[in-house]
C-alpha positions as MATLAB code, in Angstrom:
seq = 'XXXXXXXXXXXXXXXXXXXXXXXXXXXXXXXXXXXXXXXXXXXXXXXXXXXXXXXXXXXXXXXXXXXXXXXXXXXXXXXXXXXXXXXXXXXXXXXXXXXXXXXXXXXXXXXXXXXXXXXXXXXXXXXXXXXXXXXXXXXXXXXXXXXXXXXXXXXXXXXXXXXXXXXXXXXXXXXXXXXXXXXXXXXXXXXXXXXXXXXXXXXXXXXXXXXXXXXXXXXXXXXXXXXXXXXXXXXXXXXXXXXXXXXXXXXXXXXXXXXXXXXXXXXXXXXXXXXXXXXXXXXXXXXXXXXXXXXXXXXXXXXXXXXXXXXXXXXXXXXXXXXXXXXXXXXXXXXXXXXXXXXXXXXXXXXXXXXXXXXXXXXXXXXXXXXXXXXXXXXXXXXXXXXXXXXXXXXXXXXXXXXXXXXXXXXXXXXXXXXXXXXXXXXXXXXXXXXXXXXXXXX';
ca = [
     209.529  249.120  232.183;
     207.921  250.599  229.409;
     210.669  252.313  228.205;
     212.674  249.139  228.162;
     210.123  247.277  225.778;
     211.042  250.262  223.485;
     214.130  248.563  222.618;
     212.300  245.584  221.114;
     213.335  244.417  217.499;
     210.175  244.415  216.374;
     209.280  248.274  215.422;
     205.969  248.174  216.956;
     203.509  251.505  216.174;
     203.641  254.024  218.853;
     200.381  256.418  218.355;
     200.706  260.019  219.599;
     198.458  262.190  221.170;
     199.158  266.477  220.904;
     198.228  268.635  223.931;
     194.686  268.092  223.604;
     194.795  264.757  223.243;
     193.868  265.165  219.662;
     195.634  261.858  217.750;
     198.477  262.498  215.378;
     200.039  260.183  213.197;
     201.863  257.298  214.811;
     205.671  256.780  214.313;
     207.895  253.928  214.529;
     210.661  256.265  215.508;
     211.711  254.357  219.232;
     214.340  256.680  220.063;
     212.798  259.715  219.180;
     209.846  258.413  221.738;
     212.181  257.266  223.741;
     214.157  260.690  224.117;
     211.130  262.818  224.933;
     209.638  260.244  227.236;
     213.175  260.894  229.389;
     213.307  264.534  228.738;
     209.589  265.199  230.474;
     208.215  266.354  227.026;
     205.913  263.616  226.382;
     204.195  261.034  228.773;
     202.479  257.495  228.265;
     198.527  257.931  228.806;
     197.730  254.211  227.500;
     200.052  250.936  227.362;
     198.392  248.519  225.125;
     198.301  250.181  222.419;
     201.125  252.287  223.433;
     200.232  255.609  223.152;
     202.165  258.697  224.406;
     200.442  262.616  224.434;
     202.584  265.090  223.869;
     203.326  267.803  226.381;
     204.235  270.599  223.973;
     202.862  272.411  221.081;
     203.164  270.431  217.280;
     202.599  270.392  213.747;
     199.357  268.673  213.417;
     200.104  266.810  210.317;
     197.333  264.131  209.600;
     197.677  261.668  206.071;
     194.715  260.666  205.329;
     193.573  257.541  206.577;
     190.741  255.094  206.611;
     188.996  252.783  208.979;
     187.508  249.539  207.680;
     185.119  247.512  209.935;
     184.212  243.867  209.431;
     180.909  244.034  211.405;
     180.340  240.949  213.080;
     178.294  238.819  215.782;
     181.058  237.099  217.361;
     184.224  239.056  216.422;
     184.891  242.420  214.719;
     187.487  243.281  212.213;
     189.510  246.415  212.434;
     192.299  247.913  210.358;
     193.276  251.804  209.648;
     195.316  252.020  206.601;
     196.536  254.351  204.003;
     197.626  253.461  200.695;
     200.975  252.358  201.724;
     200.853  251.509  204.799;
     199.074  249.904  207.574;
     198.620  251.368  210.911;
     196.205  249.711  213.016;
     195.192  245.997  213.007;
     192.661  244.560  215.238;
     190.167  241.807  216.290;
     187.644  242.511  219.056;
     185.608  239.451  220.798;
     182.352  239.829  221.523;
     180.365  238.757  224.450;
     178.466  235.635  223.993;
     177.574  234.723  227.543;
     174.328  237.168  228.306;
     171.618  235.134  226.610;
     172.803  232.265  229.337;
     172.943  234.997  232.400;
     169.512  236.234  231.447;
     167.957  233.112  231.737;
     169.657  232.406  235.023;
     169.112  235.907  236.323;
     165.006  234.857  235.326;
     165.818  231.200  237.170;
     167.064  232.955  240.459;
     164.128  235.308  240.510;
     161.431  232.499  240.078;
     162.950  230.745  242.777;
     162.838  233.803  245.401;
     159.428  234.558  244.190;
     158.376  231.374  245.214;
     160.091  231.711  248.432;
     159.131  235.016  249.479;
     156.006  235.776  247.286;
     154.464  232.556  246.788;
     150.645  233.983  245.901;
     151.882  236.859  243.918;
     149.813  237.480  241.179;
     151.957  237.610  237.701;
     152.380  241.108  235.916;
     152.416  241.703  232.482;
     152.099  244.976  231.823;
     155.506  245.915  232.581;
     157.432  244.798  229.580;
     160.460  247.314  227.966;
     159.637  245.986  225.014;
     155.801  247.686  224.993;
     157.135  250.681  226.883;
     160.132  251.639  224.204;
     159.717  251.834  220.600;
     162.775  250.217  218.439;
     163.637  248.371  221.907;
     166.314  245.534  221.324;
     167.258  242.327  223.090;
     170.309  242.840  225.509;
     172.439  240.598  223.374;
     171.871  242.394  220.576;
     172.190  245.682  222.024;
     175.060  245.071  223.833;
     177.073  243.707  220.356;
     175.978  247.260  218.831;
     177.568  248.818  221.259;
     180.991  247.003  221.893;
     180.777  247.923  217.703;
     180.538  251.741  218.444;
     183.096  251.315  221.632;
     185.689  249.445  219.844;
     185.290  252.403  216.444;
     185.299  254.956  219.328;
     188.401  253.548  220.823;
     190.550  253.698  217.117;
     189.298  257.199  216.572;
     190.558  258.574  219.880;
     194.406  257.245  218.733;
     194.263  257.526  215.232;
     193.363  260.655  212.720;
     190.737  258.635  210.621;
     189.170  260.718  207.645;
     186.534  258.183  206.652;
     184.904  255.010  207.867;
     183.556  251.868  205.654;
     181.299  249.648  207.163;
     180.917  245.931  205.705;
     177.605  244.687  206.990;
     175.904  241.233  205.928;
     172.495  240.511  204.892;
     171.342  237.113  205.104;
     168.368  235.486  203.140;
     167.438  232.699  206.126;
     164.124  231.381  204.010;
     166.267  230.970  201.017;
     169.408  229.217  203.277;
     166.411  226.971  204.495;
     164.951  226.146  200.885;
     168.551  225.023  199.804;
     168.858  222.902  202.517;
     165.450  221.362  202.223;
     165.787  220.754  198.382;
     162.681  223.099  198.201;
     162.084  225.817  195.766;
     163.395  229.295  196.195;
     161.505  231.605  197.676;
     159.795  234.531  195.454;
     157.881  237.365  195.979;
     154.870  237.034  198.564;
     156.686  233.424  199.632;
     158.665  235.756  201.812;
     155.339  236.331  203.991;
     154.314  232.396  204.578;
     156.939  231.748  206.837;
     156.837  227.680  208.740;
     154.219  228.682  210.947;
     151.726  230.243  208.812;
     148.015  229.396  209.935;
     149.248  228.310  213.197;
     148.035  229.581  216.658;
     151.775  229.450  218.490;
     154.888  227.460  218.061;
     153.803  224.265  220.098;
     150.784  223.860  217.673;
     153.092  224.065  214.592;
     155.666  221.818  216.368;
     152.622  218.851  216.840;
     151.236  218.758  213.452;
     154.693  218.735  212.171;
     155.637  215.885  214.043;
     152.130  214.312  212.938;
     151.481  214.350  216.854;
     153.183  211.349  217.174;
     155.892  210.805  219.630;
     159.106  210.803  217.996;
     161.014  208.605  220.744;
     158.810  205.629  220.769;
     156.651  206.347  217.617;
     153.545  205.632  219.799;
     154.460  202.293  221.548;
     153.574  203.756  224.982;
     150.131  204.099  223.999;
     150.262  207.163  226.136;
     148.118  210.228  224.694;
     149.568  212.853  226.673;
     151.852  214.706  224.248;
     155.094  217.500  225.335;
     156.915  219.754  223.370;
     160.467  218.890  224.623;
     163.938  221.383  224.328;
     166.100  219.029  222.448;
     168.783  221.508  223.591;
     168.455  223.366  226.740;
     166.382  226.508  226.047;
     169.077  228.378  227.767;
     171.115  227.119  224.835;
     169.294  226.402  222.089;
     166.523  228.739  222.563;
     163.141  228.215  221.398;
     163.303  227.517  217.599;
     160.921  224.882  216.114;
     164.211  223.320  215.274;
     165.318  223.214  218.797;
     161.684  221.355  219.370;
     160.081  217.825  219.187;
     157.320  215.964  220.169;
     157.527  213.565  223.216;
     154.884  211.440  225.240;
     154.158  212.204  228.550;
     156.182  208.985  229.385;
     159.250  209.158  227.212;
     159.084  212.954  228.033;
     159.373  211.952  232.047;
     161.816  208.880  231.375;
     164.332  211.367  229.820;
     164.645  214.012  232.366;
     164.630  211.337  235.024;
     167.362  209.044  232.886;
     165.744  206.178  231.970;
     165.004  206.591  228.628;
     167.401  207.944  225.949;
     166.455  209.524  222.488;
     167.578  208.204  219.240;
     170.607  209.208  217.767;
     168.953  210.588  215.006;
     167.062  213.391  217.003;
     169.657  216.387  216.307;
     168.851  219.889  216.607;
     168.440  221.932  213.484;
     170.776  224.013  211.890;
     171.185  227.050  213.996;
     170.410  231.087  212.281;
     171.169  233.392  215.671;
     174.639  234.827  214.504;
     172.172  235.081  210.956;
     169.528  236.480  212.387;
     171.760  238.931  214.589;
     173.400  240.615  211.299;
     170.205  241.262  209.988;
     169.055  242.902  213.022;
     171.778  244.871  214.162;
     173.296  246.121  210.509;
     171.503  249.055  209.868;
     170.971  249.858  213.822;
     174.987  250.130  213.943;
     174.920  251.519  210.562;
     172.397  254.379  211.354;
     174.270  254.978  215.106;
     177.429  255.499  213.213;
     176.288  257.885  211.212;
     175.098  259.678  213.538;
     178.427  260.239  215.328;
     180.897  260.450  212.267;
     179.776  262.069  209.149;
     182.139  260.416  206.465;
     180.523  256.669  207.151;
     180.025  254.603  203.752;
     178.826  251.362  203.553;
     180.067  248.204  201.406;
     179.133  244.765  200.652;
     180.717  241.250  201.311;
     180.778  239.919  198.005;
     183.474  243.206  196.943;
     185.258  242.015  199.945;
     185.142  238.674  198.896;
     186.722  239.541  195.161;
     189.211  242.398  196.810;
     190.901  239.549  199.220;
     191.372  236.809  196.623;
     192.233  239.144  193.862;
     195.592  240.480  196.223;
     195.960  236.490  197.294;
     195.149  237.301  200.937;
     194.475  235.158  203.661;
     190.809  234.794  205.292;
     190.784  236.771  208.521;
     189.089  239.133  210.179;
     191.417  241.728  210.384;
     192.250  241.406  206.639;
     188.818  241.875  205.546;
     188.634  245.138  207.404;
     191.817  245.940  205.652;
     190.195  244.918  201.991;
     187.127  247.029  203.217;
     188.842  250.248  203.461;
     190.327  250.095  200.151;
     194.014  249.686  200.490;
     194.480  245.494  199.871;
     197.945  246.465  198.882;
     199.036  248.264  202.034;
     202.119  246.816  203.990;
     200.510  245.325  206.777;
     200.797  246.740  210.308;
     203.161  243.335  211.392;
     201.363  243.204  214.702;
     197.530  242.395  215.916;
     195.679  243.888  218.566;
     193.382  241.396  220.416;
     190.119  242.653  222.358;
     187.922  240.783  224.259;
     184.657  242.601  225.901;
     184.125  241.271  229.403;
     181.137  241.793  231.956;
     181.586  244.903  233.908;
     178.930  244.478  236.523;
     177.836  241.440  238.293;
     174.290  242.501  240.922;
     173.753  239.182  241.825;
     174.514  239.389  245.770;
     174.678  235.208  246.650;
     175.769  232.219  244.876;
     173.337  229.939  242.924;
     173.885  227.021  245.114;
     173.529  227.349  248.657;
     175.677  225.492  251.022;
     174.959  222.853  253.576;
     172.120  223.938  255.898;
     170.417  226.208  253.551;
     173.384  228.433  253.579;
     173.872  231.072  250.725;
     177.252  232.320  250.201;
     177.850  235.727  249.533;
     178.372  236.171  245.810;
     180.237  239.768  245.645;
     184.159  239.547  246.487;
     185.840  243.190  247.223;
     186.632  245.420  244.301;
     190.329  245.059  245.104;
     192.664  242.637  246.812;
     196.076  243.420  247.549;
     195.966  246.410  244.972;
     194.500  243.615  242.461;
     190.997  243.799  240.561;
     189.282  241.755  238.332;
     190.358  241.574  234.942;
     193.554  243.419  235.491;
     196.771  242.581  233.412;
     199.373  241.262  234.781;
     203.007  239.805  235.049;
     204.178  236.465  236.273;
     207.658  235.447  237.709;
     208.575  234.079  234.288;
     207.512  237.446  232.238;
     204.055  235.747  230.818;
     201.494  238.378  230.897;
     197.815  237.398  232.086;
     194.751  238.369  233.044;
     193.177  237.964  236.869;
     189.651  235.835  236.754;
     189.522  234.567  240.385;
     190.055  236.167  243.745;
     190.876  235.313  247.182;
     191.107  237.517  250.137;
     194.529  236.007  251.144;
     196.125  237.707  247.788;
     196.290  234.487  245.644;
     195.128  234.600  242.350;
     193.819  232.511  239.171;
     195.629  233.690  235.797;
     194.453  233.122  232.694;
     195.144  234.647  229.040;
     193.075  236.192  227.051;
     191.602  233.094  225.323;
     191.011  231.406  228.782;
     193.675  229.282  228.932;
     194.707  228.665  232.480;
     198.573  230.019  233.037;
     198.572  229.943  236.680;
     195.774  228.371  239.289;
     196.922  230.007  242.611;
     199.767  232.929  242.175;
     200.292  234.950  245.024;
     200.104  238.659  245.124;
     203.740  239.596  245.974;
     205.140  237.535  242.757;
     202.694  239.854  240.601;
     203.335  243.141  238.968;
     200.452  244.998  237.804;
     200.995  246.003  233.701;
     196.882  247.973  233.467;
     193.351  248.223  235.259;
     191.007  246.765  232.804;
     187.717  248.966  231.773;
     185.792  246.145  230.226;
     188.008  244.997  227.379;
     191.180  243.059  227.529;
     193.659  243.669  225.667;
     196.841  241.951  224.159;
     199.282  242.736  221.269;
     200.441  239.931  219.121;
     203.312  240.054  216.689;
     202.291  238.306  213.393;
     205.455  239.065  211.053;
     208.592  241.126  211.354;
     207.556  244.533  209.217;
     209.966  246.084  207.630;
     211.464  249.763  208.736;
     209.610  252.446  206.534;
     210.343  256.070  207.001;
     207.851  258.427  208.619;
     206.550  261.262  206.535;
     206.732  263.833  208.912;
     208.495  264.275  212.597;
     206.703  264.287  215.999;
];
C-alpha cells in the first residue's frame, strides 16, 4: 500500500536516511524511491512522515537547513527550510489534561485514605519541590519535554544545521494594569503585587470584597464568610480572580442548587498560558542548547514584522518558517499534525463504583485482536483514524486527530492497521499543490 501511495498526484516529501540511520536530504523523486524499494535497496522505516532507509553506501550530500521553532503553551510550530524551499512543516498539539488528571488522582487518594486509613496523620516532609532544586510542575515539565521530543524527531529525519527558537515573554503585571486602567508598573512596583502585606490568599480576597457576601450583599445577616471558587479548582485554579466572598448561607445554597449567583460574577482573565511561557522559555532554551550547539533565540516582534512584510497568513507553522529566516521559500504544501497523548494510566479501578459498591477494573488488555490504544487504522471507506475505545469482543471507537468520532463500533476485521502509536498521533494534511522542484542531488 505504501508503494501505491507514491503514485499520488501531490508530490509529497520523502525523507531519506543513510545506512547508519543518519538523515540525508529529502526527495520528491517518487519513481526513484519506488525503484529502490522494489529492488531491496531501501526499506520503509516510518509511514508518517514517509521515511526510507538506504541499504547501500551513498554520498552524504547535505544542504544548509534551518529549523524554526515557534514555542507555545498549546501548539508548537515547526518548519525546516533552505533559502529556496521548505522541506518540513508541522504543528504539535500539547497535552492540556495533566492538571485535571492530577486533581482526579488527588481525589482518589484522599478517598482511599478515608476508607482504609482514617486516622493517618498528614505528612508534609516528602514533597518533591523541597527535595529537588529546579523542580517544575508536571504540566510544565511535560510541555517542555514535548517541545524537546518534537525537535529530536525532526532532526532524526532531516540534516538540520541550525535551530532558531522564538520564546515569548509576557509582562503580566503590565497587562493587568492596562486592563484595569491603572498606572503602568515601574522599577520596584513589580515587587508589590496584589497580595502584598496579606498573610494568605483568603485574607486578600476577603479584604478585596470588603468582607461582604457578593451574592446577597449582607441581606442574610450571616457573619460566617467563605471563599468560593467561581470555576472549580480543577478548572480555574486558586488565582484570586477565580475566588469570591460568599456567606455561609449563600455558599451552602449555591452547592445545594437553591441559590443562583448573579450574572455579573464571572472569572477574571486567565494568565495561565502567559505564566507557562515565562517559566518554560529559559528552561527549554537551556536544555536545547545542551543537546544542539547551533541554537539561537529570536523574539516575537521580529517574527511578526517578517510575517507582515511578506504577507503571510498567521499560523504556527508559518511563524516557524519566518523564525527560520526563509519567508520567501516555497511552502512545503503539506503540514504534519502531531498530537501528544497520554502514555500511562496506572489507575486500577474506575472512579465511580457500580451498584453494590463493586469497583470495575479500569485496565483494558494491552492488545485486542492485534490492535492497541491510539493505533492508526484505515476504515472500510478509506478514512484514516485512531483507536480511542476498545472492547474485548473486538469492536473499537474510532476518532480523527481532532477528536471527531468516525465510527462508534467498528469491527476489528473491517480495520486495517497502519501504524502503532508511540505517544504521538501523526496525520499528514495537504494544504496546497506545490510545484515540482528538481532535487539538487540524486539519492
